[in-house]
Amino acid sequence: MPATIKDIAHQAGVSLSTVSRVVNGKALRYRISKETEAKILQVAKDLHYSPNQLARGLRLKKTLLIGLVIPDISNPFFAHITKRIQNLAHQKGYSLIVCDTDENLYLEIEHIDLLMSKGIDGLILMPVGQESQHLQPLIQRTFPLVLLDRCFEDIDSISVLVDDYQGAFDAVSHIIEMGHRRIAIIQGLPGTSTSSNRLRGYQDALLKNNLEIDADLIVGSDFRAENGYIETKILLHAPNRPTALFTTSDLITLGALEAIHEEKLVIPQDISLVAFDDIDFAPYLSSPLTTVSQPKKIMGEIAVKMLIDAIITHRVSAQKIVLKPQLIVRNSVRRLGDGH
Amino acid sequence: MPATIKDIAHQAGVSLSTVSRVVNGKALRYRISKETEAKILQVAKDLHYSPNQLARGLRLKKTLLIGLVIPDISNPFFAHITKRIQNLAHQKGYSLIVCDTDENLYLEIEHIDLLMSKGIDGLILMPVGQESQHLQPLIQRTFPLVLLDRCFEDIDSISVLVDDYQGAFDAVSHIIEMGHRRIAIIQGLPGTSTSSNRLRGYQDALLKNNLEIDADLIVGSDFRAENGYIETKILLHAPNRPTALFTTSDLITLGALEAIHEEKLVIPQDISLVAFDDIDFAPYLSSPLTTVSQPKKIMGEIAVKMLIDAIITHRVSAQKIVLKPQLIVRNSVRRLGDGH
DNA sequence: ATAGATTGCTCAATCGTTTGTTCATATTAT
DNA sequence: ATAATATGAACAAACGATTGAGCAATCTAT
């Protein structure tokens, strides 16, 4: 078992408080003599002393722990964000408790409660997004909270977001410019800010180009690969098959690719595809994917900075920071003749 | 601020100990009357009581926290393992502190120290792998530790591994069967168990087929994408260019793909490729990748189970659990005529 | 020489829980 | 009626660290 401050005090023949002050670098402020300080430091080193963070956290009411609640860490988009967050957090002295909700609201609530009882100093939350009731208590306590990627209308917190509307608008506009008229969108979880903004972007791009919105081409119910697979399967067998697909997450894209592959169709010859979330392998797919790329690292970085600032100042000033996505045109959209 | 046991005691008009016993479900054992119990439970609910885990951990000397130290969480292989680990850990009541070492030994050491001072109950470590000195103290204390994916000769701990030798042997044997003679391997970090076992598998497959080992075809120095890119670039420009590449991690594969793509070469016509770590997108690459697939979920699952068992029994019986990888043949290796 | 300031450190309370021990009161037995 | 037992709950120490207040001993000033 690790050495405690008591062990050091004993061995150095001083009191607990003196040891505490020395190991916390407050020797000067509390007028501890150089000799005593040196001795204590030596003993501490000999005993491999490392402060018990539980005791410290209990006393100081801060743990240098921050919670990260994330819908799916095996999703490369989230994995990259997580990496940057953990990186920067560690640099700033904080450790990360990571919780994966699997896009499940109840798990999200459970995880948040658990994190709070562990005494986290702050929370970065990428919410499932359908419900925000459970966040009210945090907001009221002005607990340091940063919402990332998805936000809520009715929650006044720090939010770091991507302009999903613009991303979708650009993507669909590009598809239209390439001559497509029947464009399907495979949505993620309806009701979440990301989904509804992407849907609005899709719709507005159609309207602006005088194309009508066909409800049959608006499908999808969640962000999982299965959703992408199922909806693509159905779309590809529809009587009036769309010529292009807009998949709104990388997992949906994965499922869509599987379905397209199974149907022995080739991108972009047989079906065009534009995806959201730029995955590392996008350039090397059988047809390099045209995608909307999100600034993952920046998102993580800003989230951590905002959070730690809120923790330190203990002022939470609600604000939405919106980052711009970027359309990366590769080769997954076929150019159709105007007559088509 | 959250309600404490004291608040409940006050409001219910009982002592702290009684509240503690009730909320811990020990009412019966300590003969607390039904009425008192009911009252306390009610007050606890009203106040949204949740035990302070710091205080609890301090007193009980356990935190229900486990550490996960991982080389690169944005690597899909590790991300999938992490997901399974966090999942199962949570099911069993443990939370995960995740630390990313970026394949850096010094960061690894730093993270482990930090985790220990946070009072984690156990540690799952996917080590950088070159050094094991820093683990000796843990082993000596019989601290619950599980080594995952990479192990050490000189460390007697619980290890959950994949038979890297067999995986590499199968992969290279397959390439040879397809008629290739000049096969390059791009290694990860030399000296790590995964790298050296994969290299041995590669060499033995060659030897068994009476092919000589060409030192020029054994390249690579770490698991990053840049390594894959650089080594592939060089190999493709070598005077006697190999006809096939064996990339030993998914990030290396990513880099190799980038280089091949840049050189405007096509897989498998111009160059053949077999990869380690089966990534989700492997089937949808311009040529579906033949890869050695590792049982990621199983690895995570076993690691957690072994760890929690060690934590609970507080017995650490060193053992190596080795899982079988599987060669998945797709279409990234060209069949060469025997004359070639 | 004595009051006052300075130096160098210790005391003791506190953070929120847990748990062995103790102590009234109520119940039963004799 | 009194001793013995059972019942229901409170007391207090402990986990390891932090920190305001306190207290000798030494030094400075008059």
XYZ file of C-alpha atoms (C1' of nucleotides) in Angstrom:
740
model
C 0.000 0.000 0.000
C 1.218 3.459 -0.904
C 2.828 5.792 1.605
C 0.710 8.489 3.196
C 1.482 11.877 4.557
C 1.387 10.286 8.002
C 4.191 7.893 7.146
C 6.303 10.783 5.982
C 5.502 12.816 9.069
C 6.540 9.942 11.287
C 9.747 9.252 9.517
C 10.724 12.890 9.249
C 9.665 13.648 12.785
C 7.303 16.483 11.909
C 3.573 16.997 11.915
C 1.106 16.085 9.201
C 0.394 19.686 8.354
C 4.009 20.474 7.755
C 4.332 17.580 5.380
C 1.206 18.581 3.540
C 2.481 22.098 3.139
C 5.850 21.036 1.874
C 4.632 18.487 -0.644
C 2.180 21.053 -1.957
C 4.938 23.545 -2.488
C 3.635 25.917 0.137
C 6.742 25.776 2.287
C 7.602 29.377 1.669
C 4.198 30.782 2.303
C 4.011 28.969 5.619
C 7.564 29.666 6.648
C 8.890 26.132 6.738
C 12.660 26.130 7.061
C 14.789 24.968 4.159
C 16.180 22.074 6.193
C 12.785 20.751 7.195
C 11.594 21.108 3.651
C 14.564 19.269 2.233
C 14.200 16.473 4.729
C 10.508 15.987 4.056
C 11.050 16.053 0.321
C 13.739 13.429 0.676
C 11.589 11.141 2.781
C 8.702 11.621 0.372
C 10.886 10.572 -2.505
C 12.245 7.577 -0.625
C 8.758 6.397 0.170
C 7.543 7.043 -3.388
C 4.873 9.240 -1.972
C 1.988 10.104 -4.190
C -0.969 11.971 -2.719
C -4.165 10.023 -2.366
C -6.457 11.781 -4.782
C -9.569 10.498 -3.113
C -8.739 12.144 0.180
C -7.612 15.197 -1.640
C -10.776 15.336 -3.698
C -12.936 14.888 -0.641
C -11.302 17.718 1.175
C -10.913 20.130 -1.712
C -14.153 19.252 -3.418
C -12.435 18.811 -6.704
C -11.123 15.689 -8.313
C -9.365 16.740 -11.510
C -11.695 14.264 -13.123
C -13.912 15.128 -16.030
C -16.628 12.984 -17.487
C -17.056 12.310 -21.173
C -20.365 10.858 -22.221
C -20.430 9.769 -25.798
C -22.923 7.904 -27.966
C -20.570 5.415 -29.562
C -16.861 5.346 -29.102
C -16.288 2.772 -31.833
C -17.598 5.305 -34.299
C -14.443 6.863 -35.780
C -15.934 10.328 -35.616
C -16.386 10.078 -31.864
C -13.147 8.185 -31.398
C -11.163 11.012 -32.943
C -12.924 13.592 -30.824
C -12.307 11.500 -27.734
C -8.636 11.254 -28.514
C -8.236 14.980 -28.747
C -10.266 15.553 -25.619
C -8.282 13.071 -23.539
C -5.067 14.506 -24.870
C -5.771 18.085 -24.035
C -7.457 17.246 -20.747
C -4.390 15.348 -19.630
C -2.204 18.237 -20.647
C -4.269 20.460 -18.397
C -4.060 18.015 -15.530
C -7.428 16.325 -15.835
C -8.276 12.672 -16.286
C -11.187 11.437 -18.304
C -13.894 9.007 -17.282
C -15.354 7.803 -20.553
C -18.922 6.530 -20.797
C -20.518 5.095 -23.905
C -24.295 5.396 -24.077
C -24.837 3.393 -27.225
C -27.287 6.116 -28.278
C -29.498 5.097 -25.381
C -31.100 7.856 -23.340
C -31.519 5.775 -20.209
C -27.928 4.712 -20.210
C -27.035 8.364 -20.655
C -28.996 9.344 -17.562
C -27.488 6.500 -15.577
C -23.982 7.436 -16.627
C -24.416 11.088 -15.774
C -25.717 10.247 -12.291
C -22.835 7.909 -11.731
C -20.324 10.498 -12.888
C -21.774 13.104 -10.589
C -21.487 10.774 -7.634
C -17.862 10.201 -8.533
C -17.337 13.884 -8.041
C -16.303 14.921 -11.528
C -15.352 18.566 -11.854
C -17.020 18.938 -15.212
C -18.799 17.097 -17.978
C -18.491 16.991 -21.728
C -21.660 15.509 -23.094
C -22.455 14.373 -26.587
C -26.065 13.662 -25.848
C -28.370 11.147 -27.433
C -30.380 14.235 -28.051
C -34.058 13.414 -27.827
C -34.528 14.568 -24.260
C -32.921 17.198 -22.106
C -34.961 17.011 -18.912
C -32.224 15.209 -17.043
C -29.824 18.064 -17.659
C -31.899 20.703 -15.902
C -30.484 19.976 -12.439
C -26.957 20.449 -13.750
C -27.850 23.697 -15.417
C -29.533 25.012 -12.298
C -26.476 24.225 -10.213
C -24.394 25.945 -12.913
C -22.375 22.776 -13.030
C -19.593 23.004 -15.641
C -21.140 21.324 -18.648
C -20.270 21.443 -22.322
C -22.608 20.050 -24.911
C -20.762 18.774 -27.936
C -21.968 17.990 -31.451
C -25.636 17.960 -30.506
C -27.496 20.639 -28.596
C -30.936 21.490 -27.297
C -33.229 24.433 -27.881
C -34.305 24.563 -24.275
C -30.969 24.096 -22.572
C -28.858 27.148 -21.899
C -25.366 25.787 -21.754
C -22.029 25.980 -23.443
C -22.400 24.160 -26.740
C -19.813 23.378 -29.352
C -21.468 22.551 -32.625
C -20.983 22.128 -36.315
C -23.180 23.917 -38.778
C -25.086 20.825 -39.802
C -27.541 22.826 -41.821
C -24.832 24.331 -43.975
C -23.057 21.002 -44.377
C -26.175 19.271 -45.575
C -27.121 22.189 -47.766
C -23.738 22.160 -49.484
C -23.772 18.401 -49.910
C -27.209 18.266 -51.462
C -26.552 21.343 -53.598
C -23.529 19.561 -54.998
C -25.594 16.499 -55.838
C -28.166 18.673 -57.587
C -25.494 20.489 -59.559
C -24.325 17.119 -60.799
C -27.735 16.711 -62.386
C -29.597 14.618 -59.860
C -33.289 15.106 -59.182
C -34.232 12.186 -56.988
C -32.070 12.393 -53.915
C -32.772 10.408 -50.769
C -31.603 11.322 -47.286
C -30.967 8.680 -44.654
C -31.405 10.399 -41.335
C -30.059 9.657 -37.915
C -32.181 9.819 -34.802
C -35.066 12.174 -35.580
C -35.527 14.958 -33.098
C -31.836 15.410 -32.444
C -30.381 18.744 -33.422
C -27.925 17.218 -35.849
C -30.588 15.222 -37.635
C -33.121 17.987 -37.900
C -30.574 20.551 -39.054
C -29.219 18.205 -41.685
C -32.736 17.504 -42.811
C -33.486 21.216 -43.080
C -30.342 21.706 -45.104
C -31.397 18.926 -47.421
C -34.888 20.346 -47.833
C -33.747 23.904 -48.383
C -31.242 22.817 -51.013
C -34.025 21.052 -52.880
C -36.422 23.974 -52.565
C -33.870 26.500 -53.661
C -33.409 24.476 -56.842
C -37.133 24.181 -57.385
C -37.178 20.478 -56.672
C -40.076 19.102 -54.751
C -39.665 17.295 -51.480
C -40.709 13.678 -51.710
C -41.514 12.225 -48.293
C -40.649 8.760 -49.584
C -37.058 9.887 -49.963
C -36.719 10.976 -46.360
C -35.942 7.858 -44.385
C -33.909 6.593 -41.475
C -34.361 6.434 -37.758
C -30.993 6.307 -36.024
C -27.253 6.616 -36.464
C -26.360 2.914 -36.548
C -24.983 0.982 -39.491
C -28.025 -1.294 -39.507
C -30.216 1.699 -40.170
C -28.114 2.641 -43.171
C -28.207 -0.912 -44.449
C -31.950 -1.391 -44.075
C -32.979 1.929 -45.547
C -30.603 1.589 -48.469
C -31.888 -1.898 -49.175
C -35.424 -0.552 -49.286
C -34.550 2.515 -51.332
C -32.699 0.465 -53.912
C -35.769 -1.691 -54.442
C -38.239 1.186 -54.542
C -40.238 1.544 -57.756
C -38.826 4.950 -58.553
C -35.354 4.489 -57.191
C -33.382 7.605 -56.209
C -30.235 8.285 -58.206
C -28.358 9.622 -55.210
C -28.129 8.996 -51.491
C -27.178 11.419 -48.766
C -26.100 9.462 -45.704
C -25.908 11.543 -42.567
C -23.370 9.676 -40.439
C -20.401 7.464 -41.059
C -22.047 4.421 -39.583
C -25.103 4.944 -41.771
C -22.680 5.237 -44.658
C -21.095 1.957 -43.702
C -24.465 0.222 -43.750
C -25.378 1.848 -47.037
C -22.135 0.679 -48.602
C -22.853 -2.845 -47.458
C -26.301 -2.787 -49.037
C -25.013 -1.279 -52.282
C -22.271 -3.861 -52.378
C -24.723 -6.679 -51.817
C -26.901 -5.459 -54.649
C -23.830 -5.518 -56.864
C -24.198 -1.875 -57.670
C -21.233 0.351 -58.347
C -20.689 3.870 -57.043
C -21.098 6.281 -58.768
C -22.189 4.561 -61.988
C -25.272 2.891 -60.577
C -25.898 5.026 -57.526
C -24.381 8.227 -56.199
C -23.525 8.794 -52.585
C -22.497 11.697 -50.407
C -21.761 11.093 -46.763
C -21.472 13.078 -43.563
C -18.439 12.658 -41.295
C -15.223 12.254 -43.187
C -13.711 8.913 -42.336
C -10.052 8.103 -42.739
C -10.733 5.488 -45.356
C -13.035 7.630 -47.485
C -10.366 8.271 -50.128
C -9.627 4.565 -50.591
C -13.120 3.194 -51.014
C -13.983 1.562 -54.320
C -15.154 5.000 -55.208
C -13.539 7.728 -53.193
C -16.338 9.228 -51.153
C -17.489 12.776 -51.423
C -18.187 13.776 -47.836
C -18.957 16.607 -45.489
C -15.978 16.818 -43.216
C -16.297 18.015 -39.664
C -13.459 19.627 -37.716
C -13.250 16.824 -35.151
C -10.049 17.870 -33.436
C -11.087 21.478 -33.167
C -14.408 20.417 -31.704
C -12.689 18.397 -29.005
C -10.191 21.096 -28.319
C -12.702 23.863 -27.917
C -14.907 21.699 -25.737
C -12.078 20.986 -23.320
C -10.937 24.586 -23.206
C -14.404 25.905 -22.567
C -15.022 23.291 -19.906
C -11.835 23.855 -17.997
C -12.361 27.565 -18.152
C -15.819 27.082 -16.671
C -14.399 24.831 -13.970
C -11.702 27.252 -12.969
C -13.681 30.463 -13.054
C -16.776 28.633 -11.930
C -18.768 30.812 -14.240
C -20.860 29.114 -16.867
C -21.862 31.563 -19.536
C -24.176 29.861 -21.963
C -23.080 30.224 -25.549
C -23.134 28.307 -28.773
C -19.933 28.000 -30.733
C -20.656 26.896 -34.264
C -17.922 25.529 -36.511
C -18.028 25.251 -40.259
C -17.972 21.868 -41.963
C -16.370 21.419 -45.329
C -17.563 19.592 -48.404
C -14.818 17.412 -49.807
C -15.567 16.455 -53.373
C -14.101 13.153 -54.447
C -15.711 10.773 -56.831
C -18.914 9.228 -55.569
C -21.409 11.354 -57.441
C -22.092 10.661 -61.089
C -22.628 13.552 -63.476
C -26.024 13.132 -65.045
C -27.009 14.675 -68.393
C -29.494 17.510 -68.067
C -32.020 15.510 -70.003
C -31.950 12.763 -67.408
C -24.541 20.724 -3.935
C -25.715 17.164 -3.530
C -27.376 15.917 -0.370
C -25.264 13.990 2.119
C -26.062 11.348 4.649
C -25.958 14.086 7.230
C -28.762 15.997 5.553
C -30.875 12.890 5.561
C -30.073 12.149 9.167
C -31.108 15.646 10.150
C -34.328 15.621 8.262
C -35.272 12.146 9.378
C -34.214 12.779 12.920
C -31.856 9.837 13.166
C -28.118 9.371 13.362
C -25.647 9.210 10.505
C -24.913 5.545 11.055
C -28.527 4.566 10.833
C -28.882 6.348 7.521
C -25.757 4.746 6.201
C -27.003 1.310 7.145
C -30.374 1.839 5.585
C -29.162 3.247 2.304
C -26.705 0.401 2.052
C -29.450 -2.141 2.503
C -28.141 -3.329 5.824
C -31.249 -2.403 7.760
C -32.110 -5.980 8.548
C -28.704 -7.020 9.694
C -28.557 -4.096 12.090
C -32.152 -4.362 13.305
C -33.426 -1.046 12.007
C -37.199 -0.915 12.330
C -39.320 -0.946 9.214
C -40.705 2.495 9.979
C -37.315 4.110 10.408
C -36.117 2.429 7.260
C -39.102 3.600 5.250
C -38.750 7.120 6.516
C -35.052 7.319 5.697
C -35.583 5.874 2.263
C -38.280 8.428 1.608
C -36.138 11.344 2.701
C -33.239 9.997 0.669
C -35.411 9.912 -2.403
C -36.780 13.397 -1.780
C -33.296 14.794 -1.465
C -32.068 12.879 -4.532
C -29.397 11.360 -2.389
C -26.494 9.746 -4.109
C -23.547 8.565 -2.036
C -20.359 10.523 -2.426
C -18.076 8.004 -4.030
C -14.963 9.831 -2.975
C -15.769 9.505 0.702
C -16.912 5.973 0.129
C -13.759 5.103 -1.748
C -11.598 6.670 0.918
C -13.219 4.694 3.674
C -13.574 1.424 1.798
C -10.313 1.602 -0.070
C -11.960 0.866 -3.326
C -13.268 3.190 -5.954
C -15.083 1.076 -8.525
C -12.768 2.787 -10.970
C -10.610 0.932 -13.407
C -7.921 2.386 -15.607
C -7.575 1.697 -19.293
C -4.296 2.658 -20.863
C -4.310 2.382 -24.597
C -1.851 3.337 -27.332
C -4.257 5.112 -29.666
C -7.960 5.357 -29.195
C -8.601 6.779 -32.642
C -7.329 3.518 -34.071
C -10.508 1.552 -34.831
C -8.993 -1.629 -33.462
C -8.473 -0.053 -30.063
C -11.709 1.891 -30.246
C -13.712 -1.289 -30.630
C -11.906 -2.949 -27.772
C -12.457 0.116 -25.619
C -16.144 0.091 -26.365
C -16.530 -3.484 -25.238
C -14.436 -2.899 -22.159
C -16.389 0.160 -21.060
C -19.639 -1.640 -21.727
C -18.908 -4.677 -19.669
C -17.147 -2.714 -16.945
C -20.195 -0.546 -16.516
C -22.415 -3.600 -16.381
C -20.300 -4.863 -13.533
C -20.452 -1.549 -11.714
C -17.091 -0.094 -12.683
C -16.270 3.142 -14.428
C -13.379 3.576 -16.807
C -10.675 6.183 -16.792
C -9.278 6.137 -20.297
C -5.724 7.212 -21.048
C -4.199 7.432 -24.491
C -0.434 7.077 -24.625
C 0.051 7.834 -28.295
C 2.486 4.897 -28.359
C 4.756 6.862 -26.077
C 6.402 5.011 -23.212
C 6.887 8.067 -21.047
C 3.287 9.076 -21.353
C 2.399 5.514 -20.432
C 4.421 5.697 -17.241
C 2.947 9.070 -16.383
C -0.587 7.838 -16.938
C -0.116 4.742 -14.834
C 1.242 6.781 -11.920
C -1.635 9.172 -12.172
C -4.143 6.351 -12.275
C -2.662 4.730 -9.216
C -2.894 7.972 -7.273
C -6.541 8.200 -8.269
C -7.054 4.946 -6.456
C -8.144 2.727 -9.335
C -9.097 -0.789 -8.298
C -7.488 -2.361 -11.331
C -5.761 -1.631 -14.619
C -6.132 -2.874 -18.146
C -3.006 -1.990 -20.036
C -2.287 -2.205 -23.721
C 1.348 -1.287 -23.355
C 3.586 0.491 -25.794
C 5.609 -2.627 -25.318
C 9.280 -1.785 -25.462
C 9.825 -1.594 -21.740
C 8.289 -3.268 -18.752
C 10.377 -1.948 -15.883
C 7.696 0.425 -14.718
C 5.281 -2.464 -14.213
C 7.388 -4.302 -11.670
C 6.045 -2.371 -8.660
C 2.491 -3.271 -9.639
C 3.362 -6.909 -10.045
C 5.111 -6.996 -6.702
C 2.087 -5.527 -4.971
C -0.046 -8.086 -6.829
C -2.064 -5.169 -8.028
C -4.896 -6.305 -10.322
C -3.423 -5.825 -13.780
C -4.356 -7.250 -17.138
C -2.071 -6.885 -20.118
C -3.982 -6.772 -23.364
C -2.856 -7.294 -26.950
C 0.825 -6.955 -26.176
C 2.734 -8.791 -23.467
C 6.211 -9.125 -22.004
C 8.488 -12.082 -21.537
C 9.647 -10.898 -18.162
C 6.345 -9.864 -16.663
C 4.267 -12.452 -14.902
C 0.765 -11.122 -15.180
C -2.604 -11.901 -16.615
C -2.299 -11.393 -20.362
C -4.949 -11.584 -23.026
C -3.362 -11.985 -26.414
C -3.932 -12.888 -30.011
C -1.789 -15.450 -31.723
C 0.065 -12.930 -33.831
C 2.500 -15.530 -35.074
C -0.266 -17.689 -36.486
C -2.067 -14.715 -37.994
C 1.021 -13.533 -39.819
C 1.933 -17.047 -40.863
C -1.498 -17.619 -42.388
C -1.494 -14.259 -44.116
C 1.900 -14.701 -45.702
C 1.228 -18.338 -46.592
C -1.833 -17.158 -48.459
C 0.180 -14.595 -50.383
C 2.729 -17.250 -51.292
C 0.032 -19.634 -52.440
C -1.182 -16.941 -54.764
C 2.184 -17.156 -56.471
C 4.106 -14.295 -54.917
C 7.815 -14.506 -54.203
C 8.796 -11.008 -53.218
C 6.698 -10.103 -50.202
C 7.460 -7.137 -47.991
C 6.378 -6.738 -44.399
C 5.801 -3.337 -42.846
C 6.313 -3.758 -39.144
C 5.023 -1.877 -36.166
C 7.217 -0.904 -33.262
C 10.121 -3.392 -33.214
C 10.643 -5.107 -29.904
C 6.964 -5.269 -29.046
C 5.508 -8.727 -28.729
C 2.972 -8.159 -31.492
C 5.590 -6.934 -33.929
C 8.119 -9.635 -33.261
C 5.564 -12.420 -33.353
C 4.139 -11.175 -36.610
C 7.633 -10.922 -38.017
C 8.417 -14.486 -36.965
C 5.204 -15.666 -38.608
C 6.196 -13.884 -41.797
C 9.681 -15.375 -41.759
C 8.552 -18.882 -40.984
C 5.979 -18.809 -43.760
C 8.714 -17.833 -46.201
C 11.138 -20.460 -44.931
C 8.565 -23.189 -44.985
C 8.035 -22.421 -48.668
C 11.744 -22.359 -49.356
C 11.791 -18.657 -50.002
C 14.707 -16.687 -48.803
C 14.368 -13.852 -46.373
C 15.388 -10.547 -47.882
C 16.285 -7.983 -45.252
C 15.343 -5.197 -47.651
C 11.776 -6.375 -47.528
C 11.521 -6.109 -43.772
C 10.771 -2.491 -43.022
C 8.801 -0.268 -40.706
C 9.311 1.189 -37.285
C 5.988 1.944 -35.634
C 2.242 1.517 -35.864
C 1.355 4.947 -37.232
C -0.109 5.712 -40.645
C 2.927 7.823 -41.538
C 5.116 4.777 -41.141
C 2.946 2.837 -43.566
C 2.997 5.707 -46.031
C 6.731 6.265 -45.944
C 7.747 2.641 -46.131
C 5.317 1.937 -48.939
C 6.556 4.930 -50.876
C 10.102 3.618 -50.573
C 9.202 0.044 -51.381
C 7.282 1.047 -54.479
C 10.335 2.861 -55.798
C 12.805 0.126 -54.919
C 14.771 -1.348 -57.826
C 13.334 -4.804 -57.316
C 9.893 -3.882 -56.128
C 7.928 -6.460 -54.098
C 4.733 -7.776 -55.642
C 2.941 -7.980 -52.335
C 2.799 -6.050 -49.070
C 1.927 -7.339 -45.642
C 0.902 -4.413 -43.438
C 0.790 -5.249 -39.771
C -1.707 -2.755 -38.382
C -4.709 -0.884 -39.681
C -3.039 2.474 -39.427
C -0.027 1.196 -41.357
C -2.507 -0.100 -43.896
C -4.091 3.323 -44.132
C -0.724 4.900 -44.881
C 0.114 2.201 -47.404
C -3.163 2.770 -49.196
C -2.432 6.468 -49.389
C 0.976 5.828 -50.947
C -0.370 3.283 -53.410
C -3.138 5.657 -54.335
C -0.683 8.475 -54.880
C 1.438 6.324 -57.136
C -1.693 5.624 -59.152
C -1.323 1.919 -58.614
C -4.301 -0.388 -58.394
C -4.786 -3.225 -55.910
C -4.401 -6.071 -56.683
C -3.411 -5.614 -60.352
C -0.296 -3.577 -59.668
C 0.420 -4.480 -56.082
C -1.051 -6.998 -53.661
C -1.832 -6.229 -50.054
C -2.785 -8.183 -46.953
C -3.458 -6.319 -43.745
C -3.663 -7.026 -40.031
C -6.654 -5.815 -38.003
C -9.902 -6.096 -39.863
C -11.399 -2.663 -40.213
C -15.078 -2.024 -40.789
C -14.487 -0.530 -44.187
C -12.228 -3.288 -45.470
C -14.948 -4.834 -47.635
C -15.708 -1.538 -49.377
C -12.245 -0.435 -50.338
C -11.470 -0.078 -54.024
C -10.277 -3.618 -53.691
C -11.847 -5.424 -50.769
C -8.992 -6.101 -48.395
C -7.819 -9.531 -47.398
C -7.029 -9.174 -43.705
C -6.184 -10.992 -40.531
C -9.116 -10.384 -38.244
C -8.712 -10.239 -34.492
C -11.498 -11.033 -32.038
C -11.670 -7.505 -30.648
C -14.828 -7.851 -28.606
C -13.760 -11.125 -27.084
C -10.418 -9.633 -26.158
C -12.089 -6.770 -24.341
C -14.563 -9.034 -22.679
C -12.022 -11.487 -21.360
C -9.792 -8.689 -20.153
C -12.568 -7.153 -18.088
C -13.690 -10.466 -16.668
C -10.203 -11.480 -15.658
C -9.547 -8.096 -14.134
C -12.706 -7.921 -12.077
C -12.159 -11.438 -10.908
C -8.681 -10.462 -9.773
C -10.058 -7.381 -8.029
C -12.733 -9.286 -6.162
C -10.735 -12.313 -5.135
C -7.635 -10.210 -4.798
C -5.688 -13.077 -6.217
C -3.637 -12.453 -9.318
C -2.661 -15.697 -10.950
C -0.411 -15.005 -13.884
C -1.571 -16.634 -17.074
C -1.585 -15.992 -20.788
C -4.840 -16.392 -22.666
C -4.195 -16.625 -26.380
C -6.986 -16.128 -28.903
C -6.953 -17.215 -32.539
C -7.060 -14.652 -35.319
C -8.772 -15.429 -38.594
C -7.642 -14.814 -42.144
C -10.435 -13.263 -44.164
C -9.765 -13.650 -47.868
C -11.272 -10.941 -50.010
C -9.741 -9.562 -53.135
C -6.522 -7.676 -52.574
C -4.036 -10.348 -53.642
C -3.435 -10.997 -57.300
C -2.977 -14.548 -58.505
C 0.415 -14.738 -60.222
C 1.291 -17.320 -62.837
C 3.776 -19.939 -61.612
C 6.242 -18.820 -64.221
C 6.298 -15.357 -62.801
C 14.941 44.451 30.464
C 10.618 44.076 28.379
C 7.110 44.646 24.815
C 6.355 43.465 20.180
C 7.440 41.181 15.946
C 9.068 37.294 13.548
C 10.060 32.506 12.763
C 8.839 27.637 12.565
C 5.984 24.553 13.486
C 1.745 21.883 15.728
C -3.350 21.425 16.816
C -7.634 20.272 15.567
C -11.521 20.592 12.617
C -13.216 19.193 8.290
C -14.671 16.654 3.827
C -18.738 12.221 3.553
C -18.865 7.415 4.615
C -18.534 3.047 7.144
C -18.632 0.084 11.141
C -17.395 -1.946 15.832
C -18.975 -0.768 20.172
C -22.048 1.007 23.487
C -26.248 2.275 25.547
C -30.952 3.077 26.610
C -35.546 1.094 26.551
C -38.701 -2.639 26.123
C -39.677 -7.391 26.569
C -39.452 -11.840 28.618
C -38.358 -15.172 32.206
C -38.135 -16.505 36.956
C -40.570 -7.635 41.406
C -36.123 -8.253 39.563
C -32.662 -10.098 36.563
C -31.680 -11.402 31.879
C -32.328 -10.837 27.093
C -33.804 -8.546 22.839
C -34.539 -4.468 20.229
C -33.427 -0.103 18.046
C -30.484 3.338 17.520
C -26.469 6.549 18.730
C -21.316 7.315 19.486
C -16.973 7.766 17.857
C -12.981 6.445 15.301
C -11.134 5.910 10.902
C -9.882 6.672 5.755
C -5.854 10.658 3.919
C -5.426 15.197 3.031
C -5.934 20.480 3.831
C -5.878 24.769 6.442
C -7.091 28.543 9.826
C -5.723 29.368 14.265
C -2.604 28.941 17.977
C 1.738 28.658 20.450
C 6.486 28.421 21.802
C 11.026 30.204 20.920
C 13.983 33.551 19.045
C 14.947 38.148 17.486
C 14.485 43.267 17.297
C 13.573 47.750 19.145
C 13.338 50.961 22.770
